[in-house]
Coordinates of C-alpha atoms in Angstrom, one line a residue:
X1 CA 161.8 81.5 135.7
X2 CA 163.1 83.8 132.9
X3 CA 162.8 87.6 133.2
X4 CA 160.0 87.8 130.5
X5 CA 158.0 85.1 132.2
X6 CA 158.6 86.7 135.5
X7 CA 157.3 90.0 134.1
X8 CA 154.2 88.4 132.8
X9 CA 153.5 86.6 136.0
X10 CA 154.0 89.8 138.0
X11 CA 151.8 91.8 135.7
X12 CA 149.0 89.2 136.0
X13 CA 149.3 89.2 139.7
X14 CA 149.3 93.0 139.8
X15 CA 146.4 93.2 137.5
X16 CA 144.3 90.8 139.4
X17 CA 145.3 91.2 143.1
X18 CA 146.5 94.7 143.1
X19 CA 150.0 93.8 144.4
X20 CA 151.7 96.4 142.2
X21 CA 150.4 98.9 139.6
X22 CA 150.9 97.8 136.0
X23 CA 152.6 101.2 135.2
X24 CA 155.1 100.6 137.9
X25 CA 155.7 97.0 136.8
X26 CA 156.3 98.2 133.2
X27 CA 158.9 100.7 134.4
X28 CA 160.7 98.1 136.5
X29 CA 161.1 95.7 133.6
X30 CA 161.9 98.4 131.1
X31 CA 158.7 98.2 129.2
X32 CA 156.9 101.2 127.6
X33 CA 153.8 101.9 125.7
X34 CA 153.7 100.9 122.0
X35 CA 152.5 104.4 121.0
X36 CA 154.3 106.4 123.6
X37 CA 155.0 110.0 122.5
X38 CA 158.8 110.4 121.8
X39 CA 160.7 113.4 122.9
X40 CA 160.2 116.5 120.7
X41 CA 163.7 116.4 119.0
X42 CA 163.2 112.7 118.3
X43 CA 159.8 113.4 116.9
X44 CA 161.1 116.0 114.5
X45 CA 163.9 113.6 113.4
X46 CA 161.3 110.8 112.7
X47 CA 159.3 113.3 110.6
X48 CA 162.5 114.1 108.6
X49 CA 163.2 110.4 108.1
X50 CA 159.7 110.0 106.6
X51 CA 159.9 113.0 104.3
X52 CA 159.7 110.7 101.2
X53 CA 156.5 109.2 102.4
X54 CA 155.0 112.6 103.1
X55 CA 155.9 113.9 99.7
X56 CA 154.7 110.8 97.9
X57 CA 151.4 110.8 99.9
X58 CA 150.8 114.5 99.0
X59 CA 151.6 113.9 95.3
X60 CA 149.3 110.9 95.1
X61 CA 146.5 112.8 96.7
X62 CA 146.9 115.6 94.1
X63 CA 146.8 113.1 91.3
X64 CA 143.7 111.3 92.5
X65 CA 141.8 114.4 93.8
X66 CA 140.4 115.4 90.4
X67 CA 140.8 112.1 88.6
X68 CA 137.0 111.6 88.3
X69 CA 136.2 115.1 87.0
X70 CA 136.2 116.0 83.3
X71 CA 138.5 119.0 83.7
X72 CA 140.8 117.3 86.1
X73 CA 143.6 119.4 87.6
X74 CA 142.2 122.5 86.0
X75 CA 139.8 122.9 88.9
X76 CA 142.6 123.9 91.2
X77 CA 143.0 127.0 89.0
X78 CA 139.4 127.5 88.0
X79 CA 138.1 127.6 91.6
X80 CA 140.0 130.7 92.7
X81 CA 139.4 132.3 89.2
X82 CA 135.7 131.8 89.4
X83 CA 135.6 133.1 92.9
X84 CA 137.6 136.1 91.9
X85 CA 135.2 136.7 88.9
X86 CA 132.2 136.7 91.3
X87 CA 133.8 139.0 93.8
X88 CA 135.0 141.4 91.0
X89 CA 131.4 141.6 89.8
X90 CA 130.0 142.2 93.3
X91 CA 132.7 144.3 95.0
X92 CA 134.5 145.8 92.0
X93 CA 131.5 146.8 89.8
X94 CA 128.3 146.7 91.7
X95 CA 129.6 148.1 95.0
X96 CA 132.2 150.3 93.3
X97 CA 135.3 149.0 95.0
X98 CA 137.5 149.4 92.0
X99 CA 137.1 153.2 91.7
X100 CA 140.0 154.1 93.9
X101 CA 142.3 151.3 93.0
X102 CA 144.5 151.3 89.9
X103 CA 144.5 147.9 88.2
X104 CA 141.8 146.4 90.4
X105 CA 141.8 143.0 88.6
X106 CA 145.4 142.3 89.5
X107 CA 144.8 143.7 93.0
X108 CA 141.8 141.3 93.5
X109 CA 143.4 138.3 91.9
X110 CA 146.6 138.6 94.0
X111 CA 144.5 138.7 97.2
X112 CA 142.3 135.8 96.2
X113 CA 145.2 133.5 95.2
X114 CA 147.2 134.2 98.3
X115 CA 144.3 133.9 100.7
X116 CA 143.1 130.7 99.0
X117 CA 146.4 129.0 99.7
X118 CA 146.0 129.5 103.4
X119 CA 142.3 128.9 103.4
X120 CA 142.6 125.5 101.6
X121 CA 145.5 124.4 103.8
X122 CA 143.6 125.0 107.0
X123 CA 140.4 123.4 105.7
X124 CA 142.3 120.3 104.6
X125 CA 144.3 120.2 107.9
X126 CA 141.1 120.0 109.9
X127 CA 140.2 116.7 108.2
X128 CA 143.7 115.3 108.0
X129 CA 143.3 113.1 111.1
X130 CA 139.6 112.2 111.1
X131 CA 139.8 111.2 107.4
X132 CA 142.8 108.8 107.9
X133 CA 141.8 106.9 111.1
X134 CA 142.2 103.5 109.4
X135 CA 145.8 104.4 108.4
X136 CA 146.6 105.8 111.9
X137 CA 145.3 102.7 113.6
X138 CA 147.0 100.3 111.3
X139 CA 150.5 101.8 111.1
X140 CA 152.9 103.5 113.5
X141 CA 154.3 106.8 112.2
X142 CA 154.5 110.4 113.4
X143 CA 150.9 111.7 113.0
X144 CA 152.1 115.1 112.0
X145 CA 153.0 113.5 108.6
X146 CA 149.4 113.8 107.6
X147 CA 148.8 117.5 108.1
X148 CA 152.2 118.1 106.6
X149 CA 151.3 116.1 103.5
X150 CA 148.1 118.1 103.1
X151 CA 150.0 121.3 103.3
X152 CA 152.5 120.1 100.7
X153 CA 149.6 119.1 98.5
X154 CA 148.2 122.6 98.6
X155 CA 151.7 124.0 97.9
X156 CA 152.0 121.8 94.8
X157 CA 148.7 123.2 93.6
X158 CA 149.9 126.7 94.4
X159 CA 152.8 126.3 92.1
X160 CA 150.4 125.9 89.2
X161 CA 148.1 128.7 90.5
X162 CA 151.0 131.1 90.8
X163 CA 151.9 130.6 87.1
X164 CA 148.3 131.5 86.2
X165 CA 148.4 134.5 88.6
X166 CA 151.7 135.9 87.2
X167 CA 150.3 135.5 83.6
X168 CA 147.1 137.4 84.5
X169 CA 149.1 140.1 86.3
X170 CA 151.3 140.6 83.2
X171 CA 148.1 140.7 81.1
X172 CA 147.0 143.7 83.2
X173 CA 150.2 145.5 82.2
X174 CA 152.1 144.9 85.4
X175 CA 155.5 144.0 83.9
X176 CA 158.1 141.8 85.8
X177 CA 160.6 143.7 88.0
X178 CA 163.5 142.7 90.2
X179 CA 161.0 142.7 93.1
X180 CA 159.5 139.5 91.7
X181 CA 162.6 137.7 93.0
X182 CA 161.0 138.1 96.5
X183 CA 158.0 136.0 95.6
X184 CA 159.6 132.7 96.8
X185 CA 160.5 134.4 100.1
X186 CA 156.9 135.5 100.7
X187 CA 155.5 132.1 99.7
X188 CA 158.1 130.4 101.9
X189 CA 157.1 132.4 104.9
X190 CA 153.4 131.8 104.2
X191 CA 154.0 128.1 103.8
X192 CA 155.7 128.1 107.3
X193 CA 152.6 129.8 108.7
X194 CA 150.3 127.4 106.9
X195 CA 152.2 124.3 108.3
X196 CA 151.9 125.6 111.8
X197 CA 148.2 126.6 111.4
X198 CA 147.4 123.3 109.7
X199 CA 149.0 121.4 112.6
X200 CA 147.0 123.4 115.2
X201 CA 143.7 122.9 113.3
X202 CA 144.5 119.2 112.8
X203 CA 144.7 118.6 116.5
X204 CA 141.5 120.5 117.1
X205 CA 139.7 118.8 114.3
X206 CA 140.7 115.4 115.7
X207 CA 138.5 115.9 118.7
X208 CA 136.0 118.7 117.8
X209 CA 133.7 117.0 115.3
X210 CA 131.8 120.2 114.7
X211 CA 134.9 122.2 113.6
X212 CA 134.4 121.2 109.9
X213 CA 131.0 122.8 110.0
X214 CA 132.3 126.0 111.6
X215 CA 135.3 126.5 109.4
X216 CA 133.4 127.9 106.4
X217 CA 132.0 130.7 108.5
X218 CA 135.4 131.3 110.2
X219 CA 137.3 131.4 106.9
X220 CA 134.7 133.6 105.2
X221 CA 134.9 136.1 108.1
X222 CA 138.7 136.0 107.8
X223 CA 138.4 136.6 104.1
X224 CA 136.4 139.8 104.6
X225 CA 138.8 141.0 107.3
X226 CA 142.0 140.5 105.2
X227 CA 141.6 143.3 102.7
X228 CA 141.2 140.9 99.7
X229 CA 138.6 143.2 98.1
X230 CA 139.8 146.6 99.3
X231 CA 142.8 148.6 100.4
X232 CA 142.9 148.5 104.2
X233 CA 144.3 152.0 104.7
X234 CA 142.0 153.7 102.2
X235 CA 138.8 152.0 103.4
X236 CA 139.4 151.8 107.2
X237 CA 141.0 155.2 107.8
X238 CA 140.2 157.2 104.7
X239 CA 136.5 156.2 104.0
X240 CA 135.3 154.9 107.3
X241 CA 137.3 157.5 109.4
X242 CA 138.4 154.9 112.0
X243 CA 141.5 155.4 114.0
X244 CA 144.9 154.3 112.5
X245 CA 145.3 151.6 115.1
X246 CA 142.3 149.7 113.6
X247 CA 144.1 149.5 110.3
X248 CA 147.3 148.5 112.0
X249 CA 145.5 145.6 113.7
X250 CA 144.1 144.5 110.4
X251 CA 147.5 144.6 108.8
X252 CA 148.8 142.3 111.6
X253 CA 146.3 139.7 110.5
X254 CA 148.6 137.0 109.0
X255 CA 146.5 136.6 105.8
X256 CA 146.4 140.4 105.3
X257 CA 150.2 140.6 105.8
X258 CA 151.1 138.1 103.2
X259 CA 148.5 139.6 100.7
X260 CA 149.9 143.1 101.2
X261 CA 153.5 142.0 100.8
X262 CA 152.7 140.1 97.6
X263 CA 150.8 143.1 96.2
X264 CA 153.8 145.3 97.0
X265 CA 155.9 143.0 94.9
X266 CA 153.5 142.4 91.9
X267 CA 151.5 145.7 91.5
X268 CA 154.2 148.4 91.2
X269 CA 152.1 150.7 89.0
X270 CA 149.4 150.9 91.7
X271 CA 152.0 151.4 94.4
X272 CA 153.9 154.2 92.7
X273 CA 151.0 156.1 91.3
X274 CA 148.9 156.1 94.5
X275 CA 151.7 156.0 97.1
X276 CA 150.4 152.7 98.5
X277 CA 153.1 150.9 100.4
X278 CA 152.4 148.5 103.2
X279 CA 153.9 149.7 106.5
X280 CA 157.0 148.1 107.9
X281 CA 154.9 146.2 110.4
X282 CA 153.6 144.0 107.5
X283 CA 157.0 142.5 106.8
X284 CA 157.7 142.1 110.5
X285 CA 154.3 140.4 110.8
X286 CA 155.0 138.0 108.0
X287 CA 158.2 136.8 109.5
X288 CA 156.9 136.7 113.1
X289 CA 153.7 134.8 112.2
X290 CA 155.8 132.2 110.2
X291 CA 158.3 131.5 113.0
X292 CA 155.7 131.5 115.8
X293 CA 153.1 129.4 113.9
X294 CA 155.7 126.8 112.8
X295 CA 157.2 126.3 116.2
X296 CA 154.0 126.4 118.2
X297 CA 152.1 124.3 115.7
X298 CA 154.6 121.4 115.9
X299 CA 154.8 121.6 119.7
X300 CA 151.0 121.8 120.1
X301 CA 150.3 118.9 117.7
X302 CA 153.1 116.7 119.3
X303 CA 151.6 117.1 122.8
X304 CA 148.5 115.1 121.7
X305 CA 150.4 112.5 119.6
X306 CA 149.3 109.6 121.8
X307 CA 145.6 110.4 121.5
X308 CA 145.1 110.5 117.7
X309 CA 143.1 107.7 116.4
X310 CA 141.7 106.5 119.7
X311 CA 138.0 106.1 120.5

């Protein structure tokens, strides 16, 4: 009897009579599970080999996302602009948030566009597995390709949004400076953080069906805690009279860190006139969150690779 026939016979005997566990038989004959999780370095290499698929999938989603709407791709710019207009009316005019901030429109728009990038990436990542179960069950590929593609999709949209943001900032008489060369650095670090956060939330969203219902409340609370509408130092320590460590904790919030650094780059008039400079911890926070989130996100998602699409 040949070795494959012997393996089948042994497996059948082990499965029916309990002579030998199937897992032990598979190991003895050099068999392994069809969807076995590869070693972490191998997994990362497989992702790199599928980089063209990830990029193509992200681009095709961008093209088709607004294909049925009259304004098409303009919605990816109009959405944060409309939100910013509403928040400017509420927080800037009605609640008087713009009184102590020079060039409040640029201040608010920068915060909204930067925060929206992270918010949309995390929201999309939560659905990246559950929305693609048919693809996952039909084809074998690293499942991290999906949340990665969703992040790249949002990054492609951000490229258009940043062009609009820079135009609006210039329209508020904030002229380009050499500091603008740091914009790709900040966005690169934020993208690293978004990838990691998207991977973590993708794993959670694959098993926690109620997560998509909770996310709007979580991201809205995060929005209010990130200094999008107000200067953290002025409001927390100056107006509210809270201890400095409260403001420091808020600065360490990753969304607030990237917002503060981007404002430092774009709104030089406000910074120089009012002495508003984010503390050094903001830059350290941006780098630390990017490195930690990227590494932990890949590892955390990879640990559950075998369970995606089951059930």
